CSV table of C-alpha atoms in Angstrom, one decimal:
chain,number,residue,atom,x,y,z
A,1,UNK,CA,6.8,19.1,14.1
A,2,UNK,CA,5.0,17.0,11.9
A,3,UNK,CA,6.2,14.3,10.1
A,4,UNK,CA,4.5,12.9,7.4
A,5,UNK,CA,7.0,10.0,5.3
A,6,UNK,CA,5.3,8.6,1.7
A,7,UNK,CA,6.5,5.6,0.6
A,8,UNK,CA,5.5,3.9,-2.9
A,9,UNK,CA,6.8,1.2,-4.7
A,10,UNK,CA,6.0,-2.5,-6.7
A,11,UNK,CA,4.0,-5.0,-5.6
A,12,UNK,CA,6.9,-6.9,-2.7
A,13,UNK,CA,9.2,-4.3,-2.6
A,14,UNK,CA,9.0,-4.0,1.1
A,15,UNK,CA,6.5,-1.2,1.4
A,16,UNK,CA,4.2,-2.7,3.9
A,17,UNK,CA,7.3,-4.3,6.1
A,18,UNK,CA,9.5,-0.9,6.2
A,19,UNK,CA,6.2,1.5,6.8
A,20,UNK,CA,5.3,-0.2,9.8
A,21,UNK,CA,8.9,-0.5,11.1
A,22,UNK,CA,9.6,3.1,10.4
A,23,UNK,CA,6.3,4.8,11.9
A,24,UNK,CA,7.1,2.9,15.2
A,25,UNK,CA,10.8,4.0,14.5
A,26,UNK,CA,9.3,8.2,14.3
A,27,UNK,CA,6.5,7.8,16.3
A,28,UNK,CA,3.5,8.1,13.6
A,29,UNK,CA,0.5,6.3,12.5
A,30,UNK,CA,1.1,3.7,9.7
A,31,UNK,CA,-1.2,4.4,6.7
A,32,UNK,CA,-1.5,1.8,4.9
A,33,UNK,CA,-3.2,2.8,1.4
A,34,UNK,CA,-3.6,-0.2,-0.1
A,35,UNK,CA,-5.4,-1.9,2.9
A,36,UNK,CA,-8.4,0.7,1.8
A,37,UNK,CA,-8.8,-0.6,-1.3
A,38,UNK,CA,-8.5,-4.1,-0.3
A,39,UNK,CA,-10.9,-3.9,2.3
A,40,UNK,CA,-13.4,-1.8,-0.1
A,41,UNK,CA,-12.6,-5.0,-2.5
A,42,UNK,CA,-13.7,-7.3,-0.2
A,43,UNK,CA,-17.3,-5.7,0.3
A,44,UNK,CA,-17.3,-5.7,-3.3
A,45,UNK,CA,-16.7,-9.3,-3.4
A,46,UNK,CA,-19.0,-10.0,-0.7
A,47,UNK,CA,-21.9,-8.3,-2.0
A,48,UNK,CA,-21.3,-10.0,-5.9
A,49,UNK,CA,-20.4,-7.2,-7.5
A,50,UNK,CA,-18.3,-6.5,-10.8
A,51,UNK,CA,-15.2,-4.9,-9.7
A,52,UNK,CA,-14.6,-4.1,-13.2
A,53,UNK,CA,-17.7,-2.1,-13.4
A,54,UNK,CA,-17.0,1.7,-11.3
A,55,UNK,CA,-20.9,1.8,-10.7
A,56,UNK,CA,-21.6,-1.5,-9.2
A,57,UNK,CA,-18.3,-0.5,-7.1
A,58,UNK,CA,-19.4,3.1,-6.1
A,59,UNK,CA,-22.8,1.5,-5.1
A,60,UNK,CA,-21.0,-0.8,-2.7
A,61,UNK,CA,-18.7,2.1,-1.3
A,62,UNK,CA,-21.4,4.3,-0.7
A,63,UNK,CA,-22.6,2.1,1.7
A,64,UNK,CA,-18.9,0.8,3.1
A,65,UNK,CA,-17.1,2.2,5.8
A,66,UNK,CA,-12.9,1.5,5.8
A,67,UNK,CA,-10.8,2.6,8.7
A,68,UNK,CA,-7.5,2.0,10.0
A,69,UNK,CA,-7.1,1.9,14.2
A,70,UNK,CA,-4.2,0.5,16.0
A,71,UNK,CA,-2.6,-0.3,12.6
A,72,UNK,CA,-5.3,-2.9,11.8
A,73,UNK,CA,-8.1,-2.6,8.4
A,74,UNK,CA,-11.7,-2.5,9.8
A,75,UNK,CA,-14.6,-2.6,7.4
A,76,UNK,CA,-17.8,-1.5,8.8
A,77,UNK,CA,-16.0,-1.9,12.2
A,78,UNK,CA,-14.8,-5.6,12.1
A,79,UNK,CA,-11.5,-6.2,11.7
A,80,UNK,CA,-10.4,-8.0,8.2
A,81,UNK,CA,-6.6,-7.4,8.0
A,82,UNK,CA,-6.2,-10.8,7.5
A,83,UNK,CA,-9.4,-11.5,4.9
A,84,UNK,CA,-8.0,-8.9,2.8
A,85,UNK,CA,-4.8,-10.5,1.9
A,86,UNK,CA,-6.5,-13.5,0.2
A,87,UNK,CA,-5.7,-15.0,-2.8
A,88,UNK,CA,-9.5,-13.6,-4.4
A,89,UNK,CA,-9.3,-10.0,-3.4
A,90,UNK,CA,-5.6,-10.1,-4.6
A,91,UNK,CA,-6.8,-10.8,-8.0
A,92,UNK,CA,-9.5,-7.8,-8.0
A,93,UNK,CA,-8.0,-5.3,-6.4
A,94,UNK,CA,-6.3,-4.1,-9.1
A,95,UNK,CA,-9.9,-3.9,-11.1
A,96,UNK,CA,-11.4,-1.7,-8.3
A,97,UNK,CA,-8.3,0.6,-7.9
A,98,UNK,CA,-8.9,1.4,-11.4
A,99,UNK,CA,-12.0,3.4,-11.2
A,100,UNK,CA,-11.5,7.4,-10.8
A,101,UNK,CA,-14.5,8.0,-8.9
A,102,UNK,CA,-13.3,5.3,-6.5
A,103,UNK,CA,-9.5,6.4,-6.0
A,104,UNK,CA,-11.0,10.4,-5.3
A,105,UNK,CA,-13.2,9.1,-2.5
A,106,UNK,CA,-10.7,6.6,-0.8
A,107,UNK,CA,-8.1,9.5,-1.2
A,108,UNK,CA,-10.4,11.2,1.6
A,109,UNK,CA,-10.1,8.4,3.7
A,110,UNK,CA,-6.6,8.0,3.3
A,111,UNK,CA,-5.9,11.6,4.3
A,112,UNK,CA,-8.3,11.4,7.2
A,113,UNK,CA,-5.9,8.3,8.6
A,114,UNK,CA,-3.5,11.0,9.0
A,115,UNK,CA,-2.7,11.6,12.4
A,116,UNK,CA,-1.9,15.3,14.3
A,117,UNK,CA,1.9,14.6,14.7
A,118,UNK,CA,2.1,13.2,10.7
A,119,UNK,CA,2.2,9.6,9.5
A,120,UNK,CA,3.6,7.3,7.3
A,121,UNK,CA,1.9,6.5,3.9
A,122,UNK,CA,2.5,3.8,1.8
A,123,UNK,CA,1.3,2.7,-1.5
A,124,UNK,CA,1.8,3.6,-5.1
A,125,UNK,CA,0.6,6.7,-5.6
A,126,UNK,CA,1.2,8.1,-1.8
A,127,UNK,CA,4.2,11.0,-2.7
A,128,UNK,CA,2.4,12.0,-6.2
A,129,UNK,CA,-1.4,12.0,-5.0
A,130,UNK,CA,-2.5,11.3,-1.4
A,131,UNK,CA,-0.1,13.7,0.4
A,132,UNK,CA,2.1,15.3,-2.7
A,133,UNK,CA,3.4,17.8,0.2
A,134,UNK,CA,5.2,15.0,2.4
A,135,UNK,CA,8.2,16.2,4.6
A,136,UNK,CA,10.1,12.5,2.4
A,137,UNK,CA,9.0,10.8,-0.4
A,138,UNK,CA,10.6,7.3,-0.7
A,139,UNK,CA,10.6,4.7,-4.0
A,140,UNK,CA,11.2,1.2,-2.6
A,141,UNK,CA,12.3,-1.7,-5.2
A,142,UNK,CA,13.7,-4.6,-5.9
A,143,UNK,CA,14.3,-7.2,-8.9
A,144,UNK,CA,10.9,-9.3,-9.5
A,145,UNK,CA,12.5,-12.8,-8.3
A,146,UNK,CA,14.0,-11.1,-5.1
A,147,UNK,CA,9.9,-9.5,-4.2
A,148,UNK,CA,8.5,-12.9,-5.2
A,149,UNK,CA,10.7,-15.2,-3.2
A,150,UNK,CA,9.2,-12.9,-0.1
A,151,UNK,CA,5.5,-13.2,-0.9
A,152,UNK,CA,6.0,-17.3,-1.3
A,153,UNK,CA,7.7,-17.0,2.1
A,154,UNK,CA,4.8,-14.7,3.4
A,155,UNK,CA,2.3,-17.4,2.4
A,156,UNK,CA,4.6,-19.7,3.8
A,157,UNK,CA,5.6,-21.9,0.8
A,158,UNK,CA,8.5,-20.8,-1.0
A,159,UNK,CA,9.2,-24.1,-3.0
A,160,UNK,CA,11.2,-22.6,-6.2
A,161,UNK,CA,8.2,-23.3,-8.5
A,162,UNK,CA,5.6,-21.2,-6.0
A,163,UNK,CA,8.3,-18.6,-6.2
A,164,UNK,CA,8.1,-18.9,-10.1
A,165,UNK,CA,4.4,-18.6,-10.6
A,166,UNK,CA,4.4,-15.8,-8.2
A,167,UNK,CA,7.0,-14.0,-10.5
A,168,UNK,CA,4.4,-14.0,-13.0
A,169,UNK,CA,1.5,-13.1,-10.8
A,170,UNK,CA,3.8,-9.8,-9.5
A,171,UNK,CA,4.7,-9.2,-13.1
A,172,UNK,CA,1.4,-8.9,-14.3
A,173,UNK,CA,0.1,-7.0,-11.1
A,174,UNK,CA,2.6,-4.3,-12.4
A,175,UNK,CA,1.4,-4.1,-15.4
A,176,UNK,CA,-2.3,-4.0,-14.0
A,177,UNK,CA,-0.9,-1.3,-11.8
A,178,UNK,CA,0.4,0.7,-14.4
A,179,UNK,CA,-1.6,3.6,-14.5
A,180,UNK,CA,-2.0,3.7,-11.3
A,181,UNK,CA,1.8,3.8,-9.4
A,182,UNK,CA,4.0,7.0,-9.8
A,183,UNK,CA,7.4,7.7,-8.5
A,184,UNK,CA,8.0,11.1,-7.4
A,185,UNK,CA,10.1,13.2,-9.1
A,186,UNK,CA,12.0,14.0,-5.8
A,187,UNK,CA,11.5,10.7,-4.0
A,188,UNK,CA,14.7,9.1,-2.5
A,189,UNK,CA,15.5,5.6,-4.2
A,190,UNK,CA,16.2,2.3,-2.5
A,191,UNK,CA,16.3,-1.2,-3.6
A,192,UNK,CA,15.5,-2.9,-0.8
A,193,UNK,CA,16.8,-6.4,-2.5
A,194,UNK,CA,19.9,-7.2,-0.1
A,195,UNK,CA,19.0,-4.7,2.9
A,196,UNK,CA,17.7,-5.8,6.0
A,197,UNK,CA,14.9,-3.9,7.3
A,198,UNK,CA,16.7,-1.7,10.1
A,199,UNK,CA,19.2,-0.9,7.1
A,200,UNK,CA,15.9,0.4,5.0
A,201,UNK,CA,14.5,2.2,7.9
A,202,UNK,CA,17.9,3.7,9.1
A,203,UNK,CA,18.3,5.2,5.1
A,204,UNK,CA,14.8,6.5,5.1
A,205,UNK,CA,15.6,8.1,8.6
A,206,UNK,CA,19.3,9.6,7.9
A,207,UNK,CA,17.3,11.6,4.9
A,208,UNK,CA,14.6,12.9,7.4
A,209,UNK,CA,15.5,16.9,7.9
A,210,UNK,CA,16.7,17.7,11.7
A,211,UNK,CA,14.2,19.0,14.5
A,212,UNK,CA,14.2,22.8,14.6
């Protein structure tokens, strides 16, 4: 059978956490969508390009290799999971998600991640773009002081006025995001605000339809 679980959601809602958790929990590859267009960002970055402008990005992409293996982000073949999640490509990734031409070609990739037995996708447009078909589509959420209080705790400081300026830095993400994050008409809701993450993971499992 093959399982493939899409998972969208806001900006600390728990998408990254739960996906990982849950495709050990099935047995599935953990796409991670977002990782794609961070890594992408950070060749961007690298080679001083505009991530406003699409064809300074499609330059760089044409000559960029992303890849997930082993549930890390590779670019070019070096691993840069941890690179990508830096405060600069945080604040461009949203300007090089933008770009059409650049979603339609990393959508490829994304699909490709997929493994025989299924996966688990996660991003913000997973259940309405990258694999519309899923077997469960899943909206994650949560209140934007409850998602901030975890990213200050992710970077390890989460002093109440870090917490505050990362409220504004997740509010304005989802507005940057805007055009770009769909719920699913038929996607299962769950605000992840005061569940643990085997209480996410045990939802998202009770909804999965039995083996034949």
């Amino acid at each position: 059978m093959t399982t493939v679980i899409a998972i969208d959601g806001p900006a600390g809602s728990g998408k990254s956490t739960i996906a990982r958790e849950l495709a050990r929990r099935v047995g599935v590859p953990h796409v991670d969508t977002g990782a794609f267009y961070r890594a992408l960002t950070l060749a961007v970055l690298r080679a001083g390009a505009d991530p406003a402008d699409q064809a300074s990005v499609l330059d760089v992409l044409a000559r960029t290799n992303v890849c997930r293996a082993d549930d890390r982000t590779l670019l070019d073949g070096h691993d840069v999971s941890d690179e990508i999640r830096s405060g600069e490509v945080t604040a461009s990734v949203s300007a090089v998600a933008r770009h059409p031409q650049v979603r339609a070609r990393l959508v490829e990739w994304q699909r490709a991640a997929i493994g025989d037995h299924g996966a688990v996708v996660e991003g913000r447009d997973a259940a309405t773009v990258i694999v519309p078909d899923a077997t469960l589509k899943v909206w994650l959420t949560a209140p934007p002081a409850v998602r901030a209080t975890r990213r200050a705790a992710q970077q390890g400081n989460a002093d109440a006025a870090v917490i505050e300026q990362v409220v504004t830095q997740l509010i304005a993400r989802d507005q940057a995001d805007r055009g770009n994050t769909f719920r699913a008409r038929d996607a299962i809701e769950i605000d992840t605000a005061d569940l643990t993450i085997a209480d996410v993971v045990d939802r998202v499992v009770a909804h999965l339809p039995a083996d034949d």
